[in-house]
CSV table of C-alpha atoms and ligand atoms in Angstrom, one decimal:
chain,number,residue,atom,x,y,z
A,1467,MET,CA,215.9,169.9,-157.9
A,1468,MET,CA,217.6,169.3,-154.5
A,1469,SER,CA,218.5,173.0,-153.9
A,1470,ASN,CA,216.6,174.6,-151.0
A,1471,ILE,CA,216.9,176.8,-148.0
A,1472,LYS,CA,216.2,175.4,-144.5
A,1473,SER,CA,215.5,178.0,-141.8
A,1474,VAL,CA,216.2,177.3,-138.1
A,1475,SER,CA,214.1,179.2,-135.6
A,1476,ASN,CA,216.8,180.1,-133.2
A,1477,VAL,CA,219.0,181.6,-135.8
A,1478,ALA,CA,221.6,184.0,-134.5
A,1479,ARG,CA,221.5,186.8,-137.1
A,1480,THR,CA,224.5,188.7,-138.2
A,1481,VAL,CA,226.3,190.5,-135.5
A,1482,LYS,CA,226.9,194.0,-136.8
A,1483,SER,CA,230.4,194.3,-135.5
A,1484,ARG,CA,231.7,191.3,-137.6
A,1485,PRO,CA,231.3,190.2,-141.2
A,1486,PHE,CA,228.5,187.8,-142.2
A,1487,ARG,CA,230.0,184.3,-141.9
A,1488,VAL,CA,229.4,181.7,-144.6
A,1489,ALA,CA,230.8,178.1,-144.3
A,1490,ILE,CA,231.0,176.0,-147.5
A,1491,GLU,CA,230.4,172.5,-146.5
A,1492,GLY,CA,230.3,169.1,-148.2
A,1493,ASN,CA,232.0,165.8,-148.5
A,1494,ILE,CA,235.6,165.3,-149.9
A,1495,GLY,CA,235.5,166.2,-153.6
A,1496,SER,CA,232.2,167.9,-153.5
A,1497,GLY,CA,233.6,171.1,-155.1
A,1498,LYS,CA,234.1,173.4,-152.1
A,1499,SER,CA,237.3,175.0,-153.4
A,1500,THR,CA,235.7,175.7,-156.8
A,1501,CYS,CA,232.7,177.2,-155.1
A,1502,ILE,CA,235.0,179.6,-153.1
A,1503,LYS,CA,236.9,180.6,-156.2
A,1504,PHE,CA,233.5,181.5,-157.8
A,1505,PHE,CA,233.2,184.3,-155.3
A,1506,GLU,CA,236.6,185.9,-156.1
A,1507,LYS,CA,234.8,188.6,-158.1
A,1508,TYR,CA,233.4,190.1,-154.9
A,1509,PRO,CA,236.0,192.4,-153.3
A,1510,ASN,CA,234.1,192.8,-150.1
A,1511,MET,CA,234.3,189.1,-149.3
A,1512,GLU,CA,237.2,187.5,-147.6
A,1513,LYS,CA,237.8,183.9,-148.7
A,1514,HIS,CA,239.6,181.1,-146.9
A,1515,ALA,CA,240.4,177.7,-148.5
A,1516,GLU,CA,240.8,174.7,-146.2
A,1517,PRO,CA,244.2,175.0,-144.3
A,1518,ILE,CA,245.4,171.7,-145.8
A,1519,ASN,CA,249.0,172.8,-146.2
A,1520,GLU,CA,249.2,173.6,-142.5
A,1521,TRP,CA,248.0,170.1,-141.7
A,1522,ARG,CA,250.6,168.7,-144.1
A,1523,ASP,CA,253.5,170.4,-142.3
A,1524,VAL,CA,253.2,170.7,-138.5
A,1525,SER,CA,256.9,171.5,-137.9
A,1526,GLY,CA,257.8,168.8,-140.5
A,1527,HIS,CA,255.0,166.3,-139.7
A,1528,ASN,CA,252.3,165.5,-142.2
A,1529,LEU,CA,249.3,165.1,-139.9
A,1530,LEU,CA,246.9,164.6,-142.9
A,1531,GLY,CA,249.0,161.7,-144.1
A,1532,LEU,CA,249.3,160.3,-140.6
A,1533,VAL,CA,245.5,160.4,-140.0
A,1534,TYR,CA,244.8,158.4,-143.1
A,1535,SER,CA,247.6,156.0,-142.4
A,1536,ASP,CA,246.0,155.0,-139.0
A,1537,LEU,CA,242.7,156.7,-138.1
A,1538,ASN,CA,242.6,155.0,-134.6
A,1539,LYS,CA,246.0,156.4,-133.7
A,1540,TRP,CA,245.9,159.8,-135.2
A,1541,THR,CA,242.4,161.1,-135.2
A,1542,PHE,CA,242.7,162.7,-131.7
A,1543,PRO,CA,245.7,164.9,-132.5
A,1544,PHE,CA,244.5,165.6,-136.0
A,1545,GLN,CA,241.1,166.9,-134.8
A,1546,HIS,CA,242.8,169.0,-132.2
A,1547,TYR,CA,244.9,170.7,-134.9
A,1548,VAL,CA,241.9,171.0,-137.3
A,1549,HIS,CA,240.0,172.8,-134.5
A,1550,LEU,CA,242.9,175.2,-133.9
A,1551,THR,CA,243.4,176.0,-137.6
A,1552,ARG,CA,239.7,176.5,-138.3
A,1553,LEU,CA,239.2,178.6,-135.2
A,1554,LYS,CA,242.0,181.0,-136.3
A,1555,ILE,CA,240.3,181.4,-139.7
A,1556,GLN,CA,236.8,181.7,-138.4
A,1557,THR,CA,237.5,184.3,-135.7
A,1558,SER,CA,240.4,186.4,-137.1
A,1559,PRO,CA,239.5,190.0,-137.7
A,1560,PRO,CA,238.8,190.9,-141.4
A,1561,CYS,CA,241.8,191.8,-143.5
A,1562,HIS,CA,240.4,195.3,-144.2
A,1563,SER,CA,237.5,197.5,-143.1
A,1564,LYS,CA,235.4,197.1,-146.2
A,1565,ILE,CA,235.0,193.3,-145.7
A,1566,THR,CA,231.3,192.5,-145.1
A,1567,VAL,CA,231.4,188.8,-145.7
A,1568,LYS,CA,233.8,186.0,-144.7
A,1569,MET,CA,233.6,182.7,-146.5
A,1570,PHE,CA,235.5,179.6,-145.5
A,1571,GLU,CA,235.8,176.0,-146.4
A,1572,ARG,CA,234.3,173.9,-143.6
A,1573,SER,CA,234.1,175.2,-140.0
A,1574,VAL,CA,234.9,174.5,-136.4
A,1575,GLN,CA,231.3,173.3,-136.1
A,1576,ASN,CA,232.0,170.8,-139.0
A,1577,SER,CA,234.9,169.4,-137.1
A,1578,ARG,CA,232.9,169.0,-133.9
A,1579,TYR,CA,229.6,167.7,-135.3
A,1580,CYS,CA,230.6,165.9,-138.4
A,1581,PHE,CA,234.2,164.5,-138.2
A,1582,VAL,CA,234.4,164.1,-134.4
A,1583,GLU,CA,230.9,162.5,-134.2
A,1584,ASN,CA,231.8,160.1,-137.0
A,1585,ALA,CA,235.1,159.3,-135.3
A,1586,ARG,CA,233.4,158.3,-132.1
A,1587,LYS,CA,230.8,156.3,-133.9
A,1588,GLN,CA,233.4,154.4,-135.9
A,1589,GLY,CA,235.7,153.9,-132.9
A,1590,TYR,CA,238.5,156.1,-134.2
A,1591,LEU,CA,238.3,158.1,-131.0
A,1592,HIS,CA,238.2,156.6,-127.5
A,1593,ASP,CA,235.4,157.9,-125.4
A,1594,ALA,CA,237.9,159.8,-123.2
A,1595,GLU,CA,239.4,161.4,-126.3
A,1596,TYR,CA,236.0,162.4,-127.5
A,1597,GLU,CA,235.2,164.0,-124.2
A,1598,VAL,CA,238.4,166.0,-124.2
A,1599,LEU,CA,237.7,167.4,-127.6
A,1600,ASN,CA,234.1,168.3,-126.5
A,1601,LYS,CA,235.3,170.0,-123.4
A,1602,TRP,CA,237.5,172.2,-125.6
A,1603,TYR,CA,234.7,172.9,-127.9
A,1604,GLU,CA,232.3,173.8,-125.1
A,1605,HIS,CA,234.8,176.1,-123.5
A,1606,ILE,CA,235.5,177.9,-126.8
A,1607,THR,CA,231.8,178.4,-127.6
A,1608,LYS,CA,231.3,180.0,-124.2
A,1609,GLN,CA,234.3,182.3,-124.6
A,1610,ILE,CA,234.3,183.2,-128.3
A,1611,ASP,CA,231.7,184.0,-130.9
A,1612,ILE,CA,232.2,181.3,-133.5
A,1613,ARG,CA,228.6,181.4,-134.8
A,1614,LEU,CA,227.9,180.9,-138.5
A,1615,ASP,CA,225.3,182.9,-140.3
A,1616,LEU,CA,224.9,180.6,-143.3
A,1617,ILE,CA,226.0,177.1,-144.4
A,1618,VAL,CA,226.1,176.3,-148.1
A,1619,TYR,CA,225.9,172.5,-148.3
A,1620,LEU,CA,227.2,171.0,-151.5
A,1621,LYS,CA,225.3,167.8,-151.2
A,1622,THR,CA,226.6,164.8,-153.1
A,1623,THR,CA,226.3,161.0,-153.2
A,1624,PRO,CA,229.3,159.1,-151.9
A,1625,GLU,CA,229.8,157.1,-155.2
A,1626,VAL,CA,230.1,160.4,-157.2
A,1627,VAL,CA,232.7,162.0,-154.9
A,1628,PHE,CA,234.6,158.7,-154.6
A,1629,GLU,CA,235.2,158.8,-158.3
A,1630,ARG,CA,236.2,162.5,-158.2
A,1631,MET,CA,238.6,161.8,-155.3
A,1632,MET,CA,240.3,159.0,-157.2
A,1633,LYS,CA,240.6,161.1,-160.4
A,1634,ARG,CA,242.2,163.9,-158.4
A,1635,GLY,CA,244.8,161.6,-157.0
A,1636,ARG,CA,245.8,163.4,-153.8
A,1637,ALA,CA,248.6,161.2,-152.3
A,1638,GLU,CA,247.2,161.1,-148.7
A,1639,GLU,CA,243.7,160.1,-150.1
A,1640,SER,CA,244.9,157.2,-152.3
A,1641,GLU,CA,243.8,154.5,-149.9
A,1642,VAL,CA,240.6,156.1,-148.7
A,1643,PRO,CA,237.7,153.6,-149.3
A,1644,LEU,CA,234.2,154.4,-150.5
A,1645,GLU,CA,233.0,153.3,-147.1
A,1646,TYR,CA,234.7,156.3,-145.5
A,1647,LEU,CA,233.0,158.8,-147.8
A,1648,GLN,CA,229.7,157.1,-147.0
A,1649,GLN,CA,230.5,157.6,-143.3
A,1650,VAL,CA,231.4,161.3,-143.8
A,1651,HIS,CA,228.2,161.7,-145.9
A,1652,ASP,CA,226.0,160.2,-143.2
A,1653,ALA,CA,227.7,162.4,-140.6
A,1654,TYR,CA,227.0,165.5,-142.7
A,1655,GLU,CA,223.3,164.5,-143.0
A,1656,ASN,CA,223.0,163.9,-139.3
A,1657,TRP,CA,224.6,167.2,-138.4
A,1658,LEU,CA,222.8,169.4,-140.9
A,1659,ASN,CA,219.4,167.9,-140.1
A,1660,SER,CA,219.9,168.4,-136.3
A,1661,PRO,CA,219.2,171.3,-134.0
A,1662,ASP,CA,223.1,171.6,-133.5
A,1663,VAL,CA,223.3,173.3,-136.9
A,1664,GLY,CA,222.2,176.7,-135.5
A,1665,CYS,CA,221.9,178.7,-138.7
A,1666,GLU,CA,220.3,178.6,-142.1
A,1667,VAL,CA,221.4,175.8,-144.5
A,1668,LEU,CA,221.3,176.3,-148.3
A,1669,THR,CA,221.6,172.9,-149.9
A,1670,ILE,CA,222.9,172.6,-153.5
A,1671,ASP,CA,222.9,169.4,-155.5
A,1672,ALA,CA,226.6,169.1,-156.2
A,1673,ASP,CA,226.4,165.7,-158.0
A,1674,ARG,CA,225.7,167.9,-161.1
A,1675,SER,CA,228.4,169.4,-163.3
A,1676,ILE,CA,230.3,172.4,-161.9
A,1677,ASP,CA,228.8,174.8,-164.5
A,1678,VAL,CA,225.2,174.0,-163.3
A,1679,VAL,CA,226.3,174.3,-159.6
A,1680,LYS,CA,227.7,177.8,-160.5
A,1681,GLU,CA,224.4,178.8,-161.9
A,1682,ASP,CA,222.8,178.0,-158.5
A,1683,LEU,CA,225.6,179.9,-156.8
A,1684,GLU,CA,224.8,182.9,-159.0
A,1685,ARG,CA,221.1,182.5,-158.3
A,1686,TYR,CA,221.6,182.4,-154.6
A,1687,SER,CA,224.4,185.0,-154.4
A,1688,TYR,CA,222.3,187.6,-152.7
A,1689,LYS,CA,221.6,185.2,-149.9
A,1690,ILE,CA,225.2,183.9,-149.8
A,1691,LEU,CA,226.5,187.4,-149.5
A,1692,GLY,CA,224.2,188.1,-146.6
A,1693,GLY,CA,222.2,190.6,-148.6
A,1694,ASN,CA,225.3,192.9,-148.6
A,1695,HIS,CA,225.8,193.3,-152.3
B,2252,DGT,P1,236.7,170.0,-152.5
B,2252,DGT,O1,237.1,171.2,-153.1
B,2252,DGT,O2,235.3,169.9,-152.1
B,2252,DGT,O3,237.1,168.8,-153.3
B,2252,DGT,O4,237.5,169.9,-151.2
B,2252,DGT,P2,239.0,169.8,-151.0
B,2252,DGT,O5,239.6,168.7,-151.7
B,2252,DGT,O6,239.7,171.1,-151.1
B,2252,DGT,O7,239.0,169.5,-149.5
B,2252,DGT,P3,238.6,168.1,-148.8
B,2252,DGT,O8,237.1,168.1,-148.5
B,2252,DGT,O9,239.0,167.0,-149.7
B,2252,DGT,O10,239.4,168.1,-147.5
B,2252,DGT,C1,240.8,168.0,-147.5
B,2252,DGT,C2,241.2,166.7,-146.8
B,2252,DGT,O11,241.1,166.9,-145.4
B,2252,DGT,C3,240.2,165.5,-147.1
B,2252,DGT,O12,241.0,164.3,-147.2
B,2252,DGT,C4,239.3,165.4,-145.8
B,2252,DGT,C5,240.2,166.0,-144.8
B,2252,DGT,N1,239.6,166.6,-143.6
B,2252,DGT,C6,239.1,167.9,-143.6
B,2252,DGT,N2,238.6,168.2,-142.4
B,2252,DGT,C7,238.7,167.1,-141.6
B,2252,DGT,C8,238.4,166.7,-140.3
B,2252,DGT,O13,237.9,167.5,-139.5
B,2252,DGT,N3,238.7,165.4,-139.9
B,2252,DGT,C9,239.2,164.5,-140.8
B,2252,DGT,N4,239.5,163.3,-140.3
B,2252,DGT,N5,239.6,164.8,-142.0
B,2252,DGT,C10,239.3,166.1,-142.5
């Protein structure tokens, strides 16, 4: 079985004054939204789906549609906006005082180390654009605590998620080729196996059916809930 937990030595453990932060990570169509819904039964957990509707309507502009229509032209503004919307989710104060865990779909770190790195590698970002995005990221990490306490990585193979993505039929993704999912997969693997990750990674084999994945989520729920339940 692929499921395992990887510890990183310089882990920044939970800061008492804020909830335990869990990012659900994985390729397009890996099942992140279903995974978040699974935790609905825990009232002390605040859950955030990906802010995709915000990306679809930036004062009338569909940035998600634009980025897939021309990655070279639109990756720079898109990643800026992704950073902003993720930062708001990740650092907002909990909605009530009993919240001990905050779970969100992808993270600011994902944008920086996965999508932005891939975009530079593939030439979707000019070196100057890449540097500007990094300057922002560096500044933010110095000023604000955006640290994660746990990453749950729904690991998949690109062919499996490609089939799921096609079945789902989201309009903006209709032209996304298998090659792009392979790139995102490789970027995830590079990031989550590098020192940049900075927290524990719980890897779950998400090629398997959702019911089997849910069994793993149940098995690891104590860990995912930061030992808080
Ligand atoms: P799931 O539940 O795992 O199938 O995930 P979804 O469908 O809720 O979300 P997902 O992973 O498909 O993400 C929504 C779309 O946004 C998808 O086309 C990938 C794209 N996306 C998310 N974050 C970024 C980013 O930082 N850069 C780029 N270029 N695309 C991103």
